[in-house]
Amino acid sequence: MSQLKADSAMTVGRMWKKPHFIANPWLRYGLIVVTLVYLYWAFSTLPFNWTRISEGLPRAARIFGGAFPPSFERGGLLWTGFKESFQIAFLATLLGVFLSVPIAVMAAKNVAPKPIYLLGRGIIIVSRSFHPVIVAILFVAAVGFGPLAGILTLTLYSIGFVAKLLAEEIEEIDWGQVEAMRSVGAGYLKMLVYGVFPQIMPRQIGLSMYQLDSNLRASAVVGIVGAGGIGGTLMNAFGRYDYDFAFAILLLIIGIILISEGVSGWVRKKIW
């Protein structure tokens, strides 16, 4: 009892302090010093032209001022660009999802032999290695300006995303269903069709909807480098200083992304 009173007396007047995220003070302060040194080095060596930046602020104000009100007078040109973007996005999504399924099976450790697994993972890594704009530049150089370069770019982009997540989904399936198929003598293909695919189908449909939404956005971006779609129209509008028309394009892109987000959410609710 006396010991309890002594402990209580020792805790009176003391306040609880939140423990540090990094307990070791040498490591904690060392990381702070390294971060500060890095920031000083980065800002002191990067070629910032503060004079040009200050001159660019009024220019940016003129651009934003010229964008209001947005101009929708050239509706035909808008429709042509968006129609091409839709076509590119839908075709690339269909091709990408279709090719992602076998690549995902190849890249799933629990259903593929080791050499096939490494090959599948290698394809996914290559597909995910570069930004779509860089890939679009390569395809434009290879097949020329136009929608074909956009379709090839977004197909590769879709494979990198959908195949990776599908492979991870396959690796986490309930293995009991697969064992049940094997116990009745099912071959490898039947095991995939009846034991694996039914378990990943809701995820695959959800990923496909998300990828379509992503491809709609990306089709506008890759069009800037000549891969077809509304991006080329947007770039030309900026080049001609038609800021009101460019702003109209940007507003339509935002509107279409909002609609596609609502549609994909509705489809996902219906599936699950």
PDB file of C-alpha atoms in Angstrom:
ATOM      1  CA  MET A   1       0.000   0.000   0.000  1.00  0.00           C
ATOM      2  CA  SER A   2       2.834   2.305   0.864  1.00  0.00           C
ATOM      3  CA  GLN A   3       4.546   1.451  -2.466  1.00  0.00           C
ATOM      4  CA  LEU A   4       1.329   2.278  -4.352  1.00  0.00           C
ATOM      5  CA  LYS A   5       1.139   5.613  -2.627  1.00  0.00           C
ATOM      6  CA  ALA A   6       4.775   6.279  -3.477  1.00  0.00           C
ATOM      7  CA  ASP A   7       4.151   5.491  -7.173  1.00  0.00           C
ATOM      8  CA  SER A   8       1.059   7.688  -7.183  1.00  0.00           C
ATOM      9  CA  ALA A   9       3.027  10.511  -5.652  1.00  0.00           C
ATOM     10  CA  MET A  10       5.707  10.153  -8.342  1.00  0.00           C
ATOM     11  CA  THR A  11       3.152  10.344 -11.205  1.00  0.00           C
ATOM     12  CA  VAL A  12       1.391  13.403  -9.833  1.00  0.00           C
ATOM     13  CA  GLY A  13       2.401  16.452 -11.834  1.00  0.00           C
ATOM     14  CA  ARG A  14       3.842  14.459 -14.765  1.00  0.00           C
ATOM     15  CA  MET A  15       2.300  14.777 -18.236  1.00  0.00           C
ATOM     16  CA  TRP A  16       2.065  12.084 -20.905  1.00  0.00           C
ATOM     17  CA  LYS A  17       4.103  12.803 -23.988  1.00  0.00           C
ATOM     18  CA  LYS A  18       3.445  11.330 -27.389  1.00  0.00           C
ATOM     19  CA  PRO A  19       6.383   9.068 -28.357  1.00  0.00           C
ATOM     20  CA  HIS A  20       8.462  10.138 -31.343  1.00  0.00           C
ATOM     21  CA  PHE A  21       7.786   8.455 -34.669  1.00  0.00           C
ATOM     22  CA  ILE A  22      11.495   7.522 -34.814  1.00  0.00           C
ATOM     23  CA  ALA A  23      12.686   6.580 -31.342  1.00  0.00           C
ATOM     24  CA  ASN A  24      16.432   6.859 -31.992  1.00  0.00           C
ATOM     25  CA  PRO A  25      17.340  10.582 -31.662  1.00  0.00           C
ATOM     26  CA  TRP A  26      20.493  10.221 -33.821  1.00  0.00           C
ATOM     27  CA  LEU A  27      18.473   8.710 -36.644  1.00  0.00           C
ATOM     28  CA  ARG A  28      15.618  11.206 -36.197  1.00  0.00           C
ATOM     29  CA  TYR A  29      17.778  14.322 -36.275  1.00  0.00           C
ATOM     30  CA  GLY A  30      20.043  12.805 -38.931  1.00  0.00           C
ATOM     31  CA  LEU A  31      17.082  12.383 -41.279  1.00  0.00           C
ATOM     32  CA  ILE A  32      16.026  15.983 -40.661  1.00  0.00           C
ATOM     33  CA  VAL A  33      19.527  17.245 -41.468  1.00  0.00           C
ATOM     34  CA  VAL A  34      19.745  15.104 -44.616  1.00  0.00           C
ATOM     35  CA  THR A  35      16.332  16.363 -45.780  1.00  0.00           C
ATOM     36  CA  LEU A  36      17.310  19.994 -45.230  1.00  0.00           C
ATOM     37  CA  VAL A  37      20.623  19.515 -47.039  1.00  0.00           C
ATOM     38  CA  TYR A  38      18.828  17.837 -49.946  1.00  0.00           C
ATOM     39  CA  LEU A  39      16.262  20.647 -50.211  1.00  0.00           C
ATOM     40  CA  TYR A  40      19.037  23.272 -50.187  1.00  0.00           C
ATOM     41  CA  TRP A  41      20.975  21.362 -52.842  1.00  0.00           C
ATOM     42  CA  ALA A  42      17.886  20.830 -55.054  1.00  0.00           C
ATOM     43  CA  PHE A  43      16.694  24.441 -54.938  1.00  0.00           C
ATOM     44  CA  SER A  44      20.204  25.862 -55.362  1.00  0.00           C
ATOM     45  CA  THR A  45      21.108  23.705 -58.384  1.00  0.00           C
ATOM     46  CA  LEU A  46      17.815  23.475 -60.338  1.00  0.00           C
ATOM     47  CA  PRO A  47      17.693  26.150 -63.072  1.00  0.00           C
ATOM     48  CA  PHE A  48      14.816  28.296 -61.782  1.00  0.00           C
ATOM     49  CA  ASN A  49      14.577  31.567 -63.681  1.00  0.00           C
ATOM     50  CA  TRP A  50      12.769  33.754 -61.157  1.00  0.00           C
ATOM     51  CA  THR A  51      12.710  36.722 -63.542  1.00  0.00           C
ATOM     52  CA  ARG A  52      10.931  34.709 -66.200  1.00  0.00           C
ATOM     53  CA  ILE A  53       8.568  33.220 -63.595  1.00  0.00           C
ATOM     54  CA  SER A  54       7.603  36.704 -62.433  1.00  0.00           C
ATOM     55  CA  GLU A  55       7.044  37.762 -66.058  1.00  0.00           C
ATOM     56  CA  GLY A  56       4.930  34.656 -66.646  1.00  0.00           C
ATOM     57  CA  LEU A  57       2.398  35.458 -63.944  1.00  0.00           C
ATOM     58  CA  PRO A  58       0.734  38.310 -65.910  1.00  0.00           C
ATOM     59  CA  ARG A  59       0.808  36.089 -68.993  1.00  0.00           C
ATOM     60  CA  ALA A  60      -1.017  33.343 -67.070  1.00  0.00           C
ATOM     61  CA  ALA A  61      -3.562  35.912 -65.924  1.00  0.00           C
ATOM     62  CA  ARG A  62      -4.162  36.893 -69.580  1.00  0.00           C
ATOM     63  CA  ILE A  63      -4.637  33.236 -70.550  1.00  0.00           C
ATOM     64  CA  PHE A  64      -7.182  32.637 -67.805  1.00  0.00           C
ATOM     65  CA  GLY A  65      -8.852  35.949 -68.605  1.00  0.00           C
ATOM     66  CA  GLY A  66      -9.125  35.009 -72.290  1.00  0.00           C
ATOM     67  CA  ALA A  67     -10.671  31.646 -71.417  1.00  0.00           C
ATOM     68  CA  PHE A  68     -13.860  33.237 -70.048  1.00  0.00           C
ATOM     69  CA  PRO A  69     -16.493  32.734 -71.229  1.00  0.00           C
ATOM     70  CA  PRO A  70     -15.783  29.328 -72.843  1.00  0.00           C
ATOM     71  CA  SER A  71     -16.668  29.088 -76.526  1.00  0.00           C
ATOM     72  CA  PHE A  72     -18.752  26.148 -77.776  1.00  0.00           C
ATOM     73  CA  GLU A  73     -19.281  27.619 -81.237  1.00  0.00           C
ATOM     74  CA  ARG A  74     -17.174  24.990 -83.024  1.00  0.00           C
ATOM     75  CA  GLY A  75     -19.342  22.087 -81.873  1.00  0.00           C
ATOM     76  CA  GLY A  76     -18.487  19.982 -84.918  1.00  0.00           C
ATOM     77  CA  LEU A  77     -14.781  20.090 -84.164  1.00  0.00           C
ATOM     78  CA  LEU A  78     -15.457  19.245 -80.520  1.00  0.00           C
ATOM     79  CA  TRP A  79     -17.652  16.295 -81.447  1.00  0.00           C
ATOM     80  CA  THR A  80     -15.069  14.945 -83.915  1.00  0.00           C
ATOM     81  CA  GLY A  81     -12.288  15.085 -81.326  1.00  0.00           C
ATOM     82  CA  PHE A  82     -14.326  13.539 -78.535  1.00  0.00           C
ATOM     83  CA  LYS A  83     -15.738  10.832 -80.788  1.00  0.00           C
ATOM     84  CA  GLU A  84     -12.205   9.822 -81.710  1.00  0.00           C
ATOM     85  CA  SER A  85     -11.140   9.853 -78.047  1.00  0.00           C
ATOM     86  CA  PHE A  86     -14.096   7.601 -77.154  1.00  0.00           C
ATOM     87  CA  GLN A  87     -13.234   5.204 -79.943  1.00  0.00           C
ATOM     88  CA  ILE A  88      -9.591   5.068 -78.881  1.00  0.00           C
ATOM     89  CA  ALA A  89     -10.482   4.554 -75.207  1.00  0.00           C
ATOM     90  CA  PHE A  90     -13.097   1.813 -75.843  1.00  0.00           C
ATOM     91  CA  LEU A  91     -10.964  -0.133 -78.293  1.00  0.00           C
ATOM     92  CA  ALA A  92      -7.861   0.118 -76.097  1.00  0.00           C
ATOM     93  CA  THR A  93      -9.834  -0.977 -73.021  1.00  0.00           C
ATOM     94  CA  LEU A  94     -11.332  -3.981 -74.813  1.00  0.00           C
ATOM     95  CA  LEU A  95      -7.973  -5.064 -76.199  1.00  0.00           C
ATOM     96  CA  GLY A  96      -6.145  -4.377 -72.953  1.00  0.00           C
ATOM     97  CA  VAL A  97      -8.606  -6.291 -70.759  1.00  0.00           C
ATOM     98  CA  PHE A  98      -8.767  -9.182 -73.239  1.00  0.00           C
ATOM     99  CA  LEU A  99      -4.971  -9.508 -73.282  1.00  0.00           C
ATOM    100  CA  SER A 100      -4.677  -8.926 -69.531  1.00  0.00           C
ATOM    101  CA  VAL A 101      -6.511 -12.138 -68.602  1.00  0.00           C
ATOM    102  CA  PRO A 102      -3.947 -14.635 -69.999  1.00  0.00           C
ATOM    103  CA  ILE A 103      -1.065 -12.430 -68.863  1.00  0.00           C
ATOM    104  CA  ALA A 104      -2.545 -12.300 -65.348  1.00  0.00           C
ATOM    105  CA  VAL A 105      -2.814 -16.097 -65.287  1.00  0.00           C
ATOM    106  CA  MET A 106       0.828 -16.304 -66.399  1.00  0.00           C
ATOM    107  CA  ALA A 107       1.848 -13.865 -63.653  1.00  0.00           C
ATOM    108  CA  ALA A 108      -0.020 -15.607 -60.807  1.00  0.00           C
ATOM    109  CA  LYS A 109       2.399 -17.682 -58.754  1.00  0.00           C
ATOM    110  CA  ASN A 110      -0.204 -20.195 -57.563  1.00  0.00           C
ATOM    111  CA  VAL A 111      -1.455 -21.276 -61.014  1.00  0.00           C
ATOM    112  CA  ALA A 112       1.610 -20.827 -63.277  1.00  0.00           C
ATOM    113  CA  PRO A 113       4.942 -22.688 -63.398  1.00  0.00           C
ATOM    114  CA  LYS A 114       7.993 -20.664 -62.372  1.00  0.00           C
ATOM    115  CA  PRO A 115       9.316 -19.842 -65.913  1.00  0.00           C
ATOM    116  CA  ILE A 116       5.836 -18.815 -67.104  1.00  0.00           C
ATOM    117  CA  TYR A 117       5.365 -16.790 -63.927  1.00  0.00           C
ATOM    118  CA  LEU A 118       8.610 -14.894 -64.528  1.00  0.00           C
ATOM    119  CA  LEU A 119       7.638 -14.254 -68.163  1.00  0.00           C
ATOM    120  CA  GLY A 120       4.209 -12.923 -67.119  1.00  0.00           C
ATOM    121  CA  ARG A 121       5.712 -10.683 -64.463  1.00  0.00           C
ATOM    122  CA  GLY A 122       8.272  -9.427 -66.977  1.00  0.00           C
ATOM    123  CA  ILE A 123       5.506  -8.431 -69.428  1.00  0.00           C
ATOM    124  CA  ILE A 124       3.679  -6.560 -66.659  1.00  0.00           C
ATOM    125  CA  ILE A 125       6.848  -4.777 -65.529  1.00  0.00           C
ATOM    126  CA  VAL A 126       7.647  -3.648 -69.077  1.00  0.00           C
ATOM    127  CA  SER A 127       4.046  -2.474 -69.583  1.00  0.00           C
ATOM    128  CA  ARG A 128       4.186  -0.417 -66.392  1.00  0.00           C
ATOM    129  CA  SER A 129       7.665   1.004 -66.842  1.00  0.00           C
ATOM    130  CA  PHE A 130       6.844   4.121 -68.874  1.00  0.00           C
ATOM    131  CA  HIS A 131       4.285   6.897 -68.723  1.00  0.00           C
ATOM    132  CA  PRO A 132       1.651   6.750 -71.504  1.00  0.00           C
ATOM    133  CA  VAL A 133       2.991   9.981 -73.022  1.00  0.00           C
ATOM    134  CA  ILE A 134       6.456   8.438 -73.492  1.00  0.00           C
ATOM    135  CA  VAL A 135       4.907   5.290 -74.990  1.00  0.00           C
ATOM    136  CA  ALA A 136       2.718   7.447 -77.253  1.00  0.00           C
ATOM    137  CA  ILE A 137       5.799   9.262 -78.565  1.00  0.00           C
ATOM    138  CA  LEU A 138       7.402   5.906 -79.372  1.00  0.00           C
ATOM    139  CA  PHE A 139       4.281   4.595 -81.151  1.00  0.00           C
ATOM    140  CA  VAL A 140       3.815   7.872 -83.053  1.00  0.00           C
ATOM    141  CA  ALA A 141       7.389   7.524 -84.265  1.00  0.00           C
ATOM    142  CA  ALA A 142       6.736   3.875 -85.194  1.00  0.00           C
ATOM    143  CA  VAL A 143       3.258   3.950 -86.809  1.00  0.00           C
ATOM    144  CA  GLY A 144       2.765   7.667 -87.446  1.00  0.00           C
ATOM    145  CA  PHE A 145       0.317  10.278 -86.178  1.00  0.00           C
ATOM    146  CA  GLY A 146      -3.270   9.241 -85.564  1.00  0.00           C
ATOM    147  CA  PRO A 147      -5.557   7.024 -83.497  1.00  0.00           C
ATOM    148  CA  LEU A 148      -3.621   3.782 -84.081  1.00  0.00           C
ATOM    149  CA  ALA A 149      -0.748   5.108 -81.963  1.00  0.00           C
ATOM    150  CA  GLY A 150      -3.258   6.038 -79.246  1.00  0.00           C
ATOM    151  CA  ILE A 151      -4.914   2.598 -79.289  1.00  0.00           C
ATOM    152  CA  LEU A 152      -1.559   0.807 -79.025  1.00  0.00           C
ATOM    153  CA  THR A 153      -0.418   3.124 -76.240  1.00  0.00           C
ATOM    154  CA  LEU A 154      -3.526   2.718 -74.110  1.00  0.00           C
ATOM    155  CA  THR A 155      -3.680  -1.029 -74.732  1.00  0.00           C
ATOM    156  CA  LEU A 156      -0.181  -1.387 -73.286  1.00  0.00           C
ATOM    157  CA  TYR A 157      -1.148   0.944 -70.444  1.00  0.00           C
ATOM    158  CA  SER A 158      -4.248  -1.176 -69.699  1.00  0.00           C
ATOM    159  CA  ILE A 159      -2.246  -4.399 -69.638  1.00  0.00           C
ATOM    160  CA  GLY A 160       0.179  -2.975 -67.094  1.00  0.00           C
ATOM    161  CA  PHE A 161      -2.586  -1.999 -64.704  1.00  0.00           C
ATOM    162  CA  VAL A 162      -5.304  -4.643 -65.148  1.00  0.00           C
ATOM    163  CA  ALA A 163      -2.992  -7.668 -65.479  1.00  0.00           C
ATOM    164  CA  LYS A 164      -1.069  -6.739 -62.335  1.00  0.00           C
ATOM    165  CA  LEU A 165      -4.164  -6.398 -60.155  1.00  0.00           C
ATOM    166  CA  LEU A 166      -5.809  -9.482 -61.657  1.00  0.00           C
ATOM    167  CA  ALA A 167      -2.681 -11.552 -60.988  1.00  0.00           C
ATOM    168  CA  GLU A 168      -2.718 -10.461 -57.358  1.00  0.00           C
ATOM    169  CA  GLU A 169      -6.421 -11.315 -57.182  1.00  0.00           C
ATOM    170  CA  ILE A 170      -5.759 -14.812 -58.549  1.00  0.00           C
ATOM    171  CA  GLU A 171      -3.025 -15.363 -55.961  1.00  0.00           C
ATOM    172  CA  GLU A 172      -5.545 -14.620 -53.192  1.00  0.00           C
ATOM    173  CA  ILE A 173      -8.422 -16.854 -54.348  1.00  0.00           C
ATOM    174  CA  ASP A 174      -9.982 -19.563 -52.195  1.00  0.00           C
ATOM    175  CA  TRP A 175      -7.934 -22.610 -53.158  1.00  0.00           C
ATOM    176  CA  GLY A 176     -10.606 -25.049 -51.924  1.00  0.00           C
ATOM    177  CA  GLN A 177     -12.695 -24.467 -55.068  1.00  0.00           C
ATOM    178  CA  VAL A 178      -9.698 -25.333 -57.233  1.00  0.00           C
ATOM    179  CA  GLU A 179      -8.991 -28.475 -55.206  1.00  0.00           C
ATOM    180  CA  ALA A 180     -12.617 -29.517 -55.634  1.00  0.00           C
ATOM    181  CA  MET A 181     -12.240 -29.221 -59.410  1.00  0.00           C
ATOM    182  CA  ARG A 182      -9.022 -31.224 -59.362  1.00  0.00           C
ATOM    183  CA  SER A 183     -10.592 -33.945 -57.214  1.00  0.00           C
ATOM    184  CA  VAL A 184     -13.138 -34.689 -59.974  1.00  0.00           C
ATOM    185  CA  GLY A 185     -10.400 -34.924 -62.613  1.00  0.00           C
ATOM    186  CA  ALA A 186     -10.687 -31.468 -64.184  1.00  0.00           C
ATOM    187  CA  GLY A 187      -7.782 -30.414 -66.399  1.00  0.00           C
ATOM    188  CA  TYR A 188      -5.864 -27.139 -66.194  1.00  0.00           C
ATOM    189  CA  LEU A 189      -8.184 -25.204 -68.506  1.00  0.00           C
ATOM    190  CA  LYS A 190     -11.351 -26.380 -66.742  1.00  0.00           C
ATOM    191  CA  MET A 191      -9.723 -25.580 -63.413  1.00  0.00           C
ATOM    192  CA  LEU A 192      -9.200 -22.002 -64.610  1.00  0.00           C
ATOM    193  CA  VAL A 193     -12.677 -21.662 -66.129  1.00  0.00           C
ATOM    194  CA  TYR A 194     -14.676 -23.152 -63.250  1.00  0.00           C
ATOM    195  CA  GLY A 195     -12.341 -22.738 -60.261  1.00  0.00           C
ATOM    196  CA  VAL A 196     -10.451 -19.458 -60.780  1.00  0.00           C
ATOM    197  CA  PHE A 197     -12.359 -17.152 -63.148  1.00  0.00           C
ATOM    198  CA  PRO A 198     -15.680 -17.181 -61.219  1.00  0.00           C
ATOM    199  CA  GLN A 199     -13.799 -15.933 -58.158  1.00  0.00           C
ATOM    200  CA  ILE A 200     -12.109 -13.023 -59.950  1.00  0.00           C
ATOM    201  CA  MET A 201     -14.966 -12.059 -62.294  1.00  0.00           C
ATOM    202  CA  PRO A 202     -16.456  -9.255 -60.113  1.00  0.00           C
ATOM    203  CA  ARG A 203     -12.971  -7.795 -59.627  1.00  0.00           C
ATOM    204  CA  GLN A 204     -12.254  -8.021 -63.340  1.00  0.00           C
ATOM    205  CA  ILE A 205     -15.449  -6.173 -64.281  1.00  0.00           C
ATOM    206  CA  GLY A 206     -14.712  -3.470 -61.712  1.00  0.00           C
ATOM    207  CA  LEU A 207     -11.154  -3.083 -63.012  1.00  0.00           C
ATOM    208  CA  SER A 208     -12.411  -2.901 -66.597  1.00  0.00           C
ATOM    209  CA  MET A 209     -14.768  -0.058 -65.720  1.00  0.00           C
ATOM    210  CA  TYR A 210     -12.023   1.778 -63.872  1.00  0.00           C
ATOM    211  CA  GLN A 211      -9.598   1.279 -66.772  1.00  0.00           C
ATOM    212  CA  LEU A 212     -12.152   2.623 -69.258  1.00  0.00           C
ATOM    213  CA  ASP A 213     -12.513   5.695 -67.081  1.00  0.00           C
ATOM    214  CA  SER A 214      -8.717   6.047 -66.904  1.00  0.00           C
ATOM    215  CA  ASN A 215      -8.306   5.537 -70.658  1.00  0.00           C
ATOM    216  CA  LEU A 216     -10.824   8.294 -71.383  1.00  0.00           C
ATOM    217  CA  ARG A 217      -8.612  10.691 -69.453  1.00  0.00           C
ATOM    218  CA  ALA A 218      -5.382   9.324 -70.899  1.00  0.00           C
ATOM    219  CA  SER A 219      -6.696   9.507 -74.488  1.00  0.00           C
ATOM    220  CA  ALA A 220      -6.871  13.283 -74.116  1.00  0.00           C
ATOM    221  CA  VAL A 221      -3.287  13.392 -72.852  1.00  0.00           C
ATOM    222  CA  VAL A 222      -1.691  11.164 -75.492  1.00  0.00           C
ATOM    223  CA  GLY A 223      -3.470  13.155 -78.202  1.00  0.00           C
ATOM    224  CA  ILE A 224      -1.236  16.109 -77.335  1.00  0.00           C
ATOM    225  CA  VAL A 225       1.771  14.264 -78.779  1.00  0.00           C
ATOM    226  CA  GLY A 226      -0.108  13.244 -81.932  1.00  0.00           C
ATOM    227  CA  ALA A 227      -1.799   9.990 -80.909  1.00  0.00           C
ATOM    228  CA  GLY A 228      -5.287  11.090 -81.987  1.00  0.00           C
ATOM    229  CA  GLY A 229      -8.321  12.193 -80.023  1.00  0.00           C
ATOM    230  CA  ILE A 230      -9.350  15.452 -78.423  1.00  0.00           C
ATOM    231  CA  GLY A 231      -5.805  16.082 -77.143  1.00  0.00           C
ATOM    232  CA  GLY A 232      -4.689  17.160 -80.608  1.00  0.00           C
ATOM    233  CA  THR A 233      -7.625  19.582 -80.861  1.00  0.00           C
ATOM    234  CA  LEU A 234      -6.760  20.957 -77.429  1.00  0.00           C
ATOM    235  CA  MET A 235      -3.114  21.447 -78.379  1.00  0.00           C
ATOM    236  CA  ASN A 236      -4.091  23.217 -81.619  1.00  0.00           C
ATOM    237  CA  ALA A 237      -6.458  25.498 -79.685  1.00  0.00           C
ATOM    238  CA  PHE A 238      -3.645  26.540 -77.364  1.00  0.00           C
ATOM    239  CA  GLY A 239      -1.324  26.997 -80.333  1.00  0.00           C
ATOM    240  CA  ARG A 240      -3.823  29.369 -82.003  1.00  0.00           C
ATOM    241  CA  TYR A 241      -4.390  31.258 -78.721  1.00  0.00           C
ATOM    242  CA  ASP A 242      -8.049  30.157 -78.748  1.00  0.00           C
ATOM    243  CA  TYR A 243      -8.176  30.032 -74.990  1.00  0.00           C
ATOM    244  CA  ASP A 244     -11.975  30.198 -74.829  1.00  0.00           C
ATOM    245  CA  PHE A 245     -12.261  27.154 -77.100  1.00  0.00           C
ATOM    246  CA  ALA A 246      -9.534  25.337 -75.116  1.00  0.00           C
ATOM    247  CA  PHE A 247     -11.435  26.047 -71.912  1.00  0.00           C
ATOM    248  CA  ALA A 248     -14.605  24.633 -73.470  1.00  0.00           C
ATOM    249  CA  ILE A 249     -12.683  21.421 -74.276  1.00  0.00           C
ATOM    250  CA  LEU A 250     -11.387  21.192 -70.701  1.00  0.00           C
ATOM    251  CA  LEU A 251     -14.901  21.674 -69.311  1.00  0.00           C
ATOM    252  CA  LEU A 252     -16.235  18.905 -71.540  1.00  0.00           C
ATOM    253  CA  ILE A 253     -13.422  16.577 -70.449  1.00  0.00           C
ATOM    254  CA  ILE A 254     -14.326  17.222 -66.796  1.00  0.00           C
ATOM    255  CA  GLY A 255     -18.022  16.647 -67.547  1.00  0.00           C
ATOM    256  CA  ILE A 256     -17.362  13.373 -69.361  1.00  0.00           C
ATOM    257  CA  ILE A 257     -15.120  12.100 -66.564  1.00  0.00           C
ATOM    258  CA  LEU A 258     -17.837  12.926 -64.024  1.00  0.00           C
ATOM    259  CA  ILE A 259     -20.427  11.048 -66.083  1.00  0.00           C
ATOM    260  CA  SER A 260     -18.142   8.043 -66.559  1.00  0.00           C
ATOM    261  CA  GLU A 261     -17.398   8.024 -62.826  1.00  0.00           C
ATOM    262  CA  GLY A 262     -21.128   7.926 -62.080  1.00  0.00           C
ATOM    263  CA  VAL A 263     -21.752   5.173 -64.634  1.00  0.00           C
ATOM    264  CA  SER A 264     -18.873   3.025 -63.371  1.00  0.00           C
ATOM    265  CA  GLY A 265     -20.082   3.446 -59.773  1.00  0.00           C
ATOM    266  CA  TRP A 266     -23.597   2.414 -60.809  1.00  0.00           C
ATOM    267  CA  VAL A 267     -22.276  -0.663 -62.631  1.00  0.00           C
ATOM    268  CA  ARG A 268     -20.127  -1.681 -59.650  1.00  0.00           C
ATOM    269  CA  LYS A 269     -23.146  -1.434 -57.341  1.00  0.00           C
ATOM    270  CA  LYS A 270     -25.167  -3.621 -59.664  1.00  0.00           C
ATOM    271  CA  ILE A 271     -22.380  -6.204 -59.775  1.00  0.00           C
ATOM    272  CA  TRP A 272     -21.755  -6.422 -56.056  1.00  0.00           C
TER     273      TRP A 272
END
